[in-house]
GROMACS .gro file of C-alpha atoms in nm:
model
  433
    1MET     CA    1  -1.531   2.219   2.651
    2THR     CA    2  -1.805   2.139   2.897
    3VAL     CA    3  -1.866   2.050   3.258
    4ALA     CA    4  -1.604   1.824   3.417
    5ASP     CA    5  -1.301   1.884   3.198
    6ALA     CA    6  -1.101   2.001   3.497
    7SER     CA    7  -0.917   1.671   3.478
    8ARG     CA    8  -0.728   1.802   3.175
    9PRO     CA    9  -0.495   2.098   3.240
   10ILE     CA   10  -0.621   2.407   3.067
   11HIS     CA   11  -0.284   2.549   2.966
   12ARG     CA   12  -0.086   2.229   2.913
   13PRO     CA   13   0.108   2.252   2.586
   14PHE     CA   14   0.061   2.006   2.302
   15ASP     CA   15   0.349   1.758   2.343
   16ARG     CA   16   0.506   1.457   2.171
   17ARG     CA   17   0.279   1.214   2.353
   18ASP     CA   18  -0.025   1.394   2.213
   19ALA     CA   19   0.127   1.377   1.864
   20LYS     CA   20   0.190   1.004   1.903
   21THR     CA   21  -0.168   0.943   2.017
   22LEU     CA   22  -0.309   1.142   1.726
   23GLY     CA   23  -0.081   0.975   1.475
   24LEU     CA   24  -0.156   0.618   1.582
   25SER     CA   25  -0.528   0.689   1.616
   26ALA     CA   26  -0.552   0.851   1.274
   27LEU     CA   27  -0.352   0.574   1.104
   28GLY     CA   28  -0.560   0.300   1.263
   29GLY     CA   29  -0.879   0.487   1.172
   30ALA     CA   30  -0.765   0.521   0.811
   31LEU     CA   31  -0.712   0.147   0.780
   32GLU     CA   32  -1.049   0.068   0.937
   33PHE     CA   33  -1.247   0.323   0.737
   34TYR     CA   34  -1.094   0.190   0.417
   35ASP     CA   35  -1.258  -0.141   0.509
   36PHE     CA   36  -1.597   0.024   0.549
   37VAL     CA   37  -1.608   0.235   0.232
   38VAL     CA   38  -1.424   0.021  -0.027
   39PHE     CA   39  -1.759  -0.153  -0.080
   40VAL     CA   40  -1.908   0.149  -0.260
   41PHE     CA   41  -1.620   0.181  -0.508
   42PHE     CA   42  -1.706  -0.162  -0.645
   43ALA     CA   43  -2.084  -0.124  -0.626
   44LYS     CA   44  -2.139  -0.182  -0.998
   45VAL     CA   45  -1.932  -0.503  -0.997
   46LEU     CA   46  -2.100  -0.633  -0.682
   47GLY     CA   47  -2.440  -0.559  -0.829
   48ALA     CA   48  -2.358  -0.766  -1.136
   49LEU     CA   49  -2.210  -1.058  -0.941
   50PHE     CA   50  -2.438  -1.092  -0.641
   51PHE     CA   51  -2.780  -1.053  -0.806
   52PRO     CA   52  -2.953  -1.265  -1.072
   53PRO     CA   53  -2.820  -1.228  -1.428
   54GLY     CA   54  -3.049  -1.022  -1.645
   55THR     CA   55  -3.132  -0.774  -1.367
   56ALA     CA   56  -3.159  -0.422  -1.510
   57PRO     CA   57  -2.840  -0.226  -1.436
   58TRP     CA   58  -3.028   0.048  -1.251
   59LEU     CA   59  -3.209  -0.210  -1.036
   60ALA     CA   60  -2.888  -0.400  -0.957
   61GLN     CA   61  -2.725  -0.070  -0.858
   62LEU     CA   62  -3.023   0.019  -0.639
   63GLN     CA   63  -3.009  -0.323  -0.470
   64VAL     CA   64  -2.638  -0.311  -0.398
   65TYR     CA   65  -2.677   0.044  -0.266
   66GLY     CA   66  -2.944  -0.095  -0.038
   67ILE     CA   67  -2.690  -0.344   0.101
   68PHE     CA   68  -2.438  -0.061   0.132
   69ALA     CA   69  -2.698   0.136   0.326
   70ALA     CA   70  -2.758  -0.160   0.560
   71GLY     CA   71  -2.416  -0.092   0.710
   72TYR     CA   72  -2.540   0.250   0.814
   73VAL     CA   73  -2.864   0.114   0.954
   74ALA     CA   74  -2.664  -0.126   1.176
   75ARG     CA   75  -2.444   0.152   1.313
   76PRO     CA   76  -2.666   0.257   1.606
   77LEU     CA   77  -2.661  -0.094   1.753
   78GLY     CA   78  -2.281  -0.107   1.760
   79GLY     CA   79  -2.260   0.255   1.866
   80VAL     CA   80  -2.493   0.225   2.165
   81VAL     CA   81  -2.345  -0.101   2.292
   82MET     CA   82  -1.981  -0.001   2.251
   83ALA     CA   83  -2.044   0.347   2.389
   84HIS     CA   84  -2.211   0.197   2.697
   85PHE     CA   85  -1.898  -0.002   2.778
   86GLY     CA   86  -1.676   0.284   2.668
   87ASP     CA   87  -1.837   0.510   2.931
   88ARG     CA   88  -1.829   0.235   3.195
   89LEU     CA   89  -1.511   0.035   3.128
   90GLY     CA   90  -1.285   0.262   2.925
   91ARG     CA   91  -1.238   0.423   2.585
   92LYS     CA   92  -0.933   0.222   2.478
   93ARG     CA   93  -1.092  -0.125   2.503
   94MET     CA   94  -1.377  -0.037   2.268
   95PHE     CA   95  -1.137   0.152   2.043
   96THR     CA   96  -0.948  -0.174   1.983
   97LEU     CA   97  -1.249  -0.406   1.967
   98SER     CA   98  -1.420  -0.204   1.694
   99VAL     CA   99  -1.130  -0.233   1.448
  100PHE     CA  100  -1.108  -0.609   1.502
  101MET     CA  101  -1.481  -0.644   1.431
  102MET     CA  102  -1.433  -0.452   1.107
  103SER     CA  103  -1.140  -0.651   0.971
  104VAL     CA  104  -1.306  -0.994   0.990
  105PRO     CA  105  -1.615  -0.929   0.770
  106THR     CA  106  -1.407  -0.728   0.521
  107LEU     CA  107  -1.177  -1.025   0.474
  108LEU     CA  108  -1.477  -1.256   0.438
  109ILE     CA  109  -1.639  -1.037   0.169
  110GLY     CA  110  -1.330  -1.101  -0.041
  111LEU     CA  111  -1.394  -1.475  -0.006
  112LEU     CA  112  -1.772  -1.482  -0.062
  113PRO     CA  113  -1.928  -1.696  -0.337
  114THR     CA  114  -2.123  -1.509  -0.606
  115HIS     CA  115  -2.481  -1.555  -0.726
  116ALA     CA  116  -2.358  -1.784  -1.004
  117GLN     CA  117  -2.214  -2.017  -0.738
  118VAL     CA  118  -2.474  -2.020  -0.458
  119GLY     CA  119  -2.775  -1.835  -0.596
  120ALA     CA  120  -2.989  -1.623  -0.362
  121LEU     CA  121  -2.760  -1.701  -0.070
  122ALA     CA  122  -2.493  -1.472  -0.216
  123PRO     CA  123  -2.666  -1.136  -0.153
  124LEU     CA  124  -2.776  -1.257   0.192
  125LEU     CA  125  -2.417  -1.334   0.288
  126LEU     CA  126  -2.305  -1.000   0.151
  127LEU     CA  127  -2.576  -0.828   0.355
  128ALA     CA  128  -2.470  -1.011   0.674
  129MET     CA  129  -2.108  -0.902   0.632
  130ARG     CA  130  -2.217  -0.545   0.570
  131VAL     CA  131  -2.426  -0.544   0.890
  132VAL     CA  132  -2.127  -0.657   1.098
  133GLN     CA  133  -1.918  -0.384   0.937
  134GLY     CA  134  -2.185  -0.132   1.034
  135ILE     CA  135  -2.186  -0.248   1.395
  136ALA     CA  136  -1.807  -0.211   1.410
  137VAL     CA  137  -1.789   0.136   1.258
  138GLY     CA  138  -2.076   0.248   1.481
  139GLY     CA  139  -1.843   0.219   1.777
  140GLU     CA  140  -1.522   0.316   1.598
  141VAL     CA  141  -1.590   0.667   1.474
  142PRO     CA  142  -1.749   0.822   1.788
  143GLY     CA  143  -1.503   0.638   2.010
  144ALA     CA  144  -1.210   0.769   1.809
  145TRP     CA  145  -1.328   1.131   1.837
  146VAL     CA  146  -1.379   1.100   2.211
  147PHE     CA  147  -1.047   0.924   2.253
  148VAL     CA  148  -0.835   1.193   2.086
  149ALA     CA  149  -1.036   1.484   2.230
  150GLU     CA  150  -0.978   1.360   2.584
  151HIS     CA  151  -0.605   1.321   2.530
  152VAL     CA  152  -0.514   1.670   2.406
  153PRO     CA  153  -0.512   2.008   2.587
  154ARG     CA  154  -0.807   2.242   2.572
  155GLY     CA  155  -0.776   2.474   2.278
  156ARG     CA  156  -0.652   2.188   2.060
  157VAL     CA  157  -0.967   1.977   2.056
  158GLY     CA  158  -1.072   2.112   1.717
  159ILE     CA  159  -0.750   2.019   1.540
  160ALA     CA  160  -0.735   1.685   1.727
  161CYS     CA  161  -1.082   1.578   1.613
  162ALA     CA  162  -1.013   1.710   1.263
  163THR     CA  163  -0.685   1.518   1.245
  164LEU     CA  164  -0.869   1.197   1.333
  165THR     CA  165  -1.137   1.281   1.075
  166ALA     CA  166  -0.863   1.344   0.819
  167GLY     CA  167  -0.727   0.999   0.903
  168LEU     CA  168  -1.067   0.842   0.842
  169THR     CA  169  -1.081   1.035   0.516
  170ALA     CA  170  -0.740   0.901   0.421
  171GLY     CA  171  -0.898   0.556   0.442
  172ILE     CA  172  -1.146   0.665   0.176
  173LEU     CA  173  -0.853   0.796  -0.029
  174ILE     CA  174  -0.675   0.462  -0.009
  175GLY     CA  175  -0.989   0.290  -0.139
  176SER     CA  176  -1.033   0.547  -0.414
  177LEU     CA  177  -0.671   0.520  -0.530
  178LEU     CA  178  -0.687   0.144  -0.535
  179ALA     CA  179  -1.013   0.152  -0.732
  180ALA     CA  180  -0.863   0.402  -0.977
  181TRP     CA  181  -0.552   0.185  -1.021
  182ILE     CA  182  -0.757  -0.130  -1.078
  183ASN     CA  183  -0.982   0.042  -1.334
  184ALA     CA  184  -0.677   0.176  -1.515
  185HIS     CA  185  -0.487  -0.154  -1.530
  186TYR     CA  186  -0.761  -0.414  -1.572
  187SER     CA  187  -1.056  -0.447  -1.805
  188ALA     CA  188  -1.412  -0.461  -1.671
  189ALA     CA  189  -1.419  -0.833  -1.749
  190GLN     CA  190  -1.100  -0.896  -1.552
  191VAL     CA  191  -1.230  -0.702  -1.253
  192GLN     CA  192  -1.553  -0.900  -1.259
  193GLU     CA  193  -1.369  -1.230  -1.291
  194GLY     CA  194  -1.188  -1.190  -0.958
  195ILE     CA  195  -0.980  -0.874  -0.927
  196TRP     CA  196  -1.264  -0.718  -0.727
  197ARG     CA  197  -1.176  -0.949  -0.437
  198VAL     CA  198  -0.828  -0.799  -0.388
  199PRO     CA  199  -0.936  -0.473  -0.217
  200PHE     CA  200  -1.142  -0.665   0.040
  201LEU     CA  201  -0.864  -0.914   0.115
  202LEU     CA  202  -0.623  -0.625   0.159
  203GLY     CA  203  -0.878  -0.455   0.382
  204GLY     CA  204  -0.886  -0.753   0.614
  205ALA     CA  205  -0.507  -0.738   0.644
  206PHE     CA  206  -0.520  -0.361   0.703
  207GLY     CA  207  -0.768  -0.416   0.987
  208PHE     CA  208  -0.540  -0.655   1.171
  209ILE     CA  209  -0.255  -0.405   1.136
  210ALA     CA  210  -0.478  -0.141   1.296
  211VAL     CA  211  -0.551  -0.377   1.589
  212TRP     CA  212  -0.178  -0.414   1.645
  213LEU     CA  213  -0.119  -0.038   1.626
  214ARG     CA  214  -0.371   0.033   1.900
  215ARG     CA  215  -0.179  -0.179   2.150
  216TRP     CA  216   0.049   0.121   2.195
  217LEU     CA  217  -0.223   0.367   2.297
  218GLU     CA  218  -0.306   0.461   2.658
  219GLU     CA  219  -0.642   0.519   2.824
  220THR     CA  220  -0.758   0.883   2.813
  221PRO     CA  221  -0.663   1.103   3.111
  222VAL     CA  222  -1.022   1.222   3.141
  223PHE     CA  223  -1.157   0.868   3.183
  224VAL     CA  224  -0.879   0.771   3.426
  225GLU     CA  225  -0.961   1.077   3.638
  226MET     CA  226  -1.334   1.000   3.638
  227ARG     CA  227  -1.266   0.640   3.735
  228GLU     CA  228  -1.040   0.743   4.023
  229ARG     CA  229  -1.298   0.993   4.148
  230ARG     CA  230  -1.580   0.743   4.095
  231GLN     CA  231  -1.762   0.980   3.862
  232LEU     CA  232  -1.849   0.719   3.599
  233ALA     CA  233  -2.212   0.691   3.490
  234ARG     CA  234  -2.403   0.477   3.738
  235ARG     CA  235  -2.716   0.436   3.530
  236LEU     CA  236  -2.744   0.330   3.167
  237PRO     CA  237  -2.544   0.610   2.997
  238VAL     CA  238  -2.770   0.638   2.692
  239LYS     CA  239  -3.072   0.669   2.923
  240GLN     CA  240  -2.904   0.961   3.098
  241VAL     CA  241  -2.833   1.120   2.760
  242LEU     CA  242  -3.195   1.101   2.648
  243ALA     CA  243  -3.324   1.222   2.985
  244ALA     CA  244  -3.093   1.516   3.047
  245HIS     CA  245  -2.921   1.611   2.720
  246ARG     CA  246  -3.187   1.614   2.449
  247PRO     CA  247  -3.095   1.960   2.311
  248ALA     CA  248  -2.737   1.838   2.263
  249VAL     CA  249  -2.868   1.527   2.088
  250ILE     CA  250  -3.080   1.731   1.844
  251LEU     CA  251  -2.796   1.972   1.771
  252SER     CA  252  -2.554   1.686   1.709
  253MET     CA  253  -2.795   1.495   1.485
  254LEU     CA  254  -2.859   1.799   1.266
  255ALA     CA  255  -2.485   1.861   1.228
  256SER     CA  256  -2.437   1.492   1.144
  257TRP     CA  257  -2.696   1.519   0.867
  258GLN     CA  258  -2.477   1.763   0.680
  259LEU     CA  259  -2.176   1.540   0.741
  260THR     CA  260  -2.353   1.241   0.586
  261ALA     CA  261  -2.450   1.439   0.278
  262ALA     CA  262  -2.094   1.559   0.223
  263ILE     CA  263  -1.935   1.218   0.262
  264VAL     CA  264  -2.200   0.991   0.110
  265VAL     CA  265  -2.304   1.209  -0.186
  266ILE     CA  266  -1.993   1.406  -0.279
  267VAL     CA  267  -1.722   1.157  -0.188
  268LEU     CA  268  -1.875   0.810  -0.210
  269LEU     CA  269  -2.158   0.827  -0.465
  270THR     CA  270  -2.037   1.089  -0.711
  271PRO     CA  271  -1.790   0.860  -0.897
  272THR     CA  272  -2.075   0.622  -0.982
  273LEU     CA  273  -2.334   0.896  -1.039
  274VAL     CA  274  -2.120   1.083  -1.294
  275GLN     CA  275  -2.058   0.763  -1.487
  276THR     CA  276  -2.429   0.685  -1.501
  277SER     CA  277  -2.571   1.036  -1.558
  278PHE     CA  278  -2.297   1.210  -1.755
  279GLY     CA  279  -2.099   0.932  -1.921
  280ILE     CA  280  -1.775   1.012  -1.742
  281ALA     CA  281  -1.519   0.734  -1.797
  282PRO     CA  282  -1.451   0.521  -1.486
  283ALA     CA  283  -1.081   0.610  -1.483
  284VAL     CA  284  -1.161   0.983  -1.494
  285ALA     CA  285  -1.432   0.948  -1.229
  286PHE     CA  286  -1.195   0.777  -0.987
  287GLN     CA  287  -0.912   1.017  -1.070
  288GLY     CA  288  -1.138   1.305  -0.972
  289ASN     CA  289  -1.249   1.120  -0.662
  290SER     CA  290  -0.891   1.057  -0.555
  291LEU     CA  291  -0.802   1.426  -0.586
  292ALA     CA  292  -1.123   1.530  -0.412
  293THR     CA  293  -1.057   1.295  -0.123
  294LEU     CA  294  -0.698   1.414  -0.095
  295THR     CA  295  -0.810   1.776  -0.069
  296LEU     CA  296  -1.077   1.667   0.180
  297VAL     CA  297  -0.795   1.556   0.412
  298PHE     CA  298  -0.654   1.910   0.405
  299GLY     CA  299  -1.002   2.060   0.425
  300CYS     CA  300  -1.062   1.873   0.752
  301LEU     CA  301  -0.738   2.008   0.898
  302VAL     CA  302  -0.829   2.363   0.797
  303ALA     CA  303  -1.171   2.319   0.959
  304GLY     CA  304  -1.014   2.194   1.282
  305TRP     CA  305  -0.773   2.487   1.284
  306ALA     CA  306  -1.068   2.723   1.235
  307VAL     CA  307  -1.258   2.568   1.529
  308ASP     CA  308  -0.968   2.638   1.763
  309ARG     CA  309  -0.923   2.993   1.626
  310ILE     CA  310  -1.273   3.131   1.558
  311GLY     CA  311  -1.504   2.884   1.732
  312VAL     CA  312  -1.735   2.603   1.628
  313GLY     CA  313  -2.023   2.824   1.513
  314ARG     CA  314  -1.831   3.045   1.273
  315ALA     CA  315  -1.626   2.755   1.138
  316LEU     CA  316  -1.948   2.562   1.065
  317LEU     CA  317  -2.116   2.867   0.909
  318PHE     CA  318  -1.839   2.943   0.661
  319GLY     CA  319  -1.783   2.577   0.584
  320SER     CA  320  -2.151   2.512   0.514
  321LEU     CA  321  -2.179   2.803   0.272
  322GLY     CA  322  -1.865   2.688   0.091
  323LEU     CA  323  -1.986   2.330   0.055
  324GLY     CA  324  -2.326   2.433  -0.084
  325ALA     CA  325  -2.165   2.656  -0.346
  326ALA     CA  326  -1.911   2.387  -0.443
  327ALA     CA  327  -2.181   2.120  -0.486
  328TYR     CA  328  -2.369   2.337  -0.736
  329ALA     CA  329  -2.048   2.430  -0.914
  330LEU     CA  330  -1.956   2.064  -0.960
  331TYR     CA  331  -2.288   1.932  -1.086
  332GLY     CA  332  -2.379   2.256  -1.263
  333ALA     CA  333  -2.065   2.232  -1.476
  334LEU     CA  334  -2.154   1.877  -1.576
  335VAL     CA  335  -2.512   1.970  -1.663
  336ALA     CA  336  -2.379   2.256  -1.873
  337GLY     CA  337  -2.160   2.011  -2.065
  338HIS     CA  338  -1.825   2.124  -1.924
  339GLN     CA  339  -1.703   1.772  -1.859
  340ALA     CA  340  -1.341   1.872  -1.914
  341GLN     CA  341  -1.366   2.075  -1.592
  342PHE     CA  342  -1.500   1.781  -1.389
  343VAL     CA  343  -1.176   1.694  -1.211
  344ALA     CA  344  -1.105   2.057  -1.114
  345TRP     CA  345  -1.453   2.121  -0.973
  346TYR     CA  346  -1.456   1.784  -0.798
  347THR     CA  347  -1.123   1.867  -0.633
  348LEU     CA  348  -1.265   2.195  -0.502
  349ALA     CA  349  -1.581   2.024  -0.379
  350GLY     CA  350  -1.368   1.772  -0.194
  351PHE     CA  351  -1.183   2.049  -0.011
  352CYS     CA  352  -1.511   2.215   0.083
  353CYS     CA  353  -1.633   1.885   0.228
  354GLY     CA  354  -1.371   1.951   0.495
  355VAL     CA  355  -1.649   2.119   0.694
  356VAL     CA  356  -1.713   1.769   0.828
  357GLY     CA  357  -1.407   1.830   1.047
  358VAL     CA  358  -1.614   2.076   1.253
  359THR     CA  359  -1.887   1.827   1.346
  360PRO     CA  360  -1.695   1.605   1.591
  361ALA     CA  361  -1.565   1.907   1.782
  362LEU     CA  362  -1.922   2.031   1.816
  363MET     CA  363  -2.046   1.696   1.945
  364VAL     CA  364  -1.758   1.635   2.187
  365ALA     CA  365  -1.826   1.974   2.346
  366ALA     CA  366  -2.201   1.914   2.366
  367PHE     CA  367  -2.187   1.631   2.623
  368PRO     CA  368  -2.024   1.603   2.968
  369PRO     CA  369  -1.744   1.344   3.004
  370GLU     CA  370  -1.940   1.085   3.202
  371VAL     CA  371  -2.185   1.030   2.913
  372ARG     CA  372  -1.982   1.179   2.627
  373PHE     CA  373  -1.916   0.855   2.439
  374SER     CA  374  -2.282   0.748   2.463
  375GLY     CA  375  -2.421   1.092   2.378
  376LEU     CA  376  -2.197   1.143   2.078
  377SER     CA  377  -2.239   0.785   1.958
  378PHE     CA  378  -2.617   0.783   1.986
  379SER     CA  379  -2.659   1.117   1.809
  380TYR     CA  380  -2.409   1.051   1.533
  381ASN     CA  381  -2.505   0.691   1.460
  382VAL     CA  382  -2.881   0.740   1.464
  383ALA     CA  383  -2.842   1.038   1.231
  384TYR     CA  384  -2.610   0.842   1.005
  385ALA     CA  385  -2.844   0.543   1.005
  386VAL     CA  386  -3.140   0.757   0.903
  387PHE     CA  387  -2.976   1.004   0.668
  388GLY     CA  388  -2.676   0.802   0.551
  389GLY     CA  389  -2.881   0.487   0.509
  390LEU     CA  390  -3.154   0.656   0.309
  391THR     CA  391  -2.928   0.874   0.097
  392PRO     CA  392  -2.798   0.621  -0.161
  393PRO     CA  393  -3.141   0.486  -0.264
  394LEU     CA  394  -3.292   0.835  -0.227
  395ILE     CA  395  -3.035   0.987  -0.462
  396ALA     CA  396  -3.090   0.705  -0.711
  397TRP     CA  397  -3.464   0.780  -0.705
  398VAL     CA  398  -3.460   1.162  -0.703
  399SER     CA  399  -3.207   1.170  -0.984
  400VAL     CA  400  -3.480   1.024  -1.203
  401ALA     CA  401  -3.745   1.262  -1.069
  402TRP     CA  402  -3.541   1.583  -1.037
  403GLY     CA  403  -3.274   1.537  -1.300
  404PRO     CA  404  -2.895   1.532  -1.280
  405LEU     CA  405  -2.876   1.831  -1.041
  406ALA     CA  406  -3.055   1.632  -0.769
  407PRO     CA  407  -2.736   1.548  -0.573
  408ALA     CA  408  -2.643   1.918  -0.557
  409HIS     CA  409  -2.995   2.013  -0.443
  410TYR     CA  410  -2.978   1.759  -0.161
  411VAL     CA  411  -2.631   1.857  -0.041
  412SER     CA  412  -2.718   2.227  -0.048
  413PHE     CA  413  -3.034   2.167   0.154
  414THR     CA  414  -2.829   2.000   0.427
  415CYS     CA  415  -2.591   2.296   0.413
  416LEU     CA  416  -2.884   2.520   0.503
  417VAL     CA  417  -2.940   2.294   0.802
  418GLY     CA  418  -2.572   2.342   0.888
  419VAL     CA  419  -2.612   2.720   0.865
  420GLY     CA  420  -2.904   2.695   1.107
  421VAL     CA  421  -2.699   2.492   1.354
  422ALA     CA  422  -2.413   2.741   1.323
  423ALA     CA  423  -2.645   3.034   1.389
  424TRP     CA  424  -2.783   2.862   1.698
  425VAL     CA  425  -2.433   2.799   1.833
  426ILE     CA  426  -2.322   3.157   1.765
  427VAL     CA  427  -2.631   3.315   1.924
  428LYS     CA  428  -2.698   3.076   2.213
  429ARG     CA  429  -2.333   2.982   2.279
  430PRO     CA  430  -2.417   2.634   2.422
  431LEU     CA  431  -2.059   2.517   2.353
  432ARG     CA  432  -1.740   2.645   2.510
  433TYR     CA  433  -1.396   2.623   2.349
   0.00000   0.00000   0.00000
């Protein structure tokens, strides 16, 4: 780790209290992240219901992806504000507030009127709910990584951050499984008539459960020690980050770019893309997505284990190369007409997306404790707003211009960026684990 981590014993063993903290944090994160991503699994239905009838399917999909992307654009606002108070008042308070802010708009999406009922107001209401979701998740994800990293012993930060990331991924899996079940048991007409509301109503309930779970967590030892020693940031934390830690910001943003490509393209967009471009049946698309997301959970854990064993740089290097190869294998097989192999290649690609488990460990180590929440949150959320927000409409556009291999080209390009970051870490050694 970096700088002032003396507050956490170097050789303290991983104990039951650490396991409890990781377990509750990961479970709460899974429930909240389900709320954030379930939107994309019903993008086609939302596009048909919340925009004027007669809109071309590709245009409706592009519009609803634009609303999906708005959640990413709103993330920096929530991230900066919550990180400011997280560095000044405590990690736990923001950790609980963020999940509450996520559950309310998710519940309301399930209750929104459609375009047939209120006209142009419908997409505006949907957009407003998505923005609030973005603000909430902007504070949740960075805060969760900092929270677990500051609870566990040194030498276990990689697996701690990866466990939390696996929990967030499990939220995606819950959404994918529910979408697969709904598509298997209900016709498209039934889903459009009202079944689509069920996942959002459940998401609201999940969010309130996550709020309750976080009552049992304690403030991080690192923050308590800084508060007792009066080492908390005296100036605006994000201002200190931009003034004194710009190399760490750049490194973190580049690593986050690859993370967004893996999650947004491979995990979130591929089920819809393969239906549109290759004629894959919805049930098969979501079956593949469910298996891919399940293996992503294990891929994250393997990545975290690798960070603690061989270091951030090497773990990121090997993971980036694996993800690039898997992306081409998946989409290349479909282009070649091997649709029967779709589920198998998608499952492998999901596992290789586990390289995202390296990114939080890199970012936690890049910033000193007094501005860690703000530094990580600013870097991650700005990168996600730019790259994650632009990716859905960009992929929709470049797929027309570049053909069906466009998603693989994009993911592999970001993997080259990841290789560059890994090389920098290995050669310059700016991080210490």
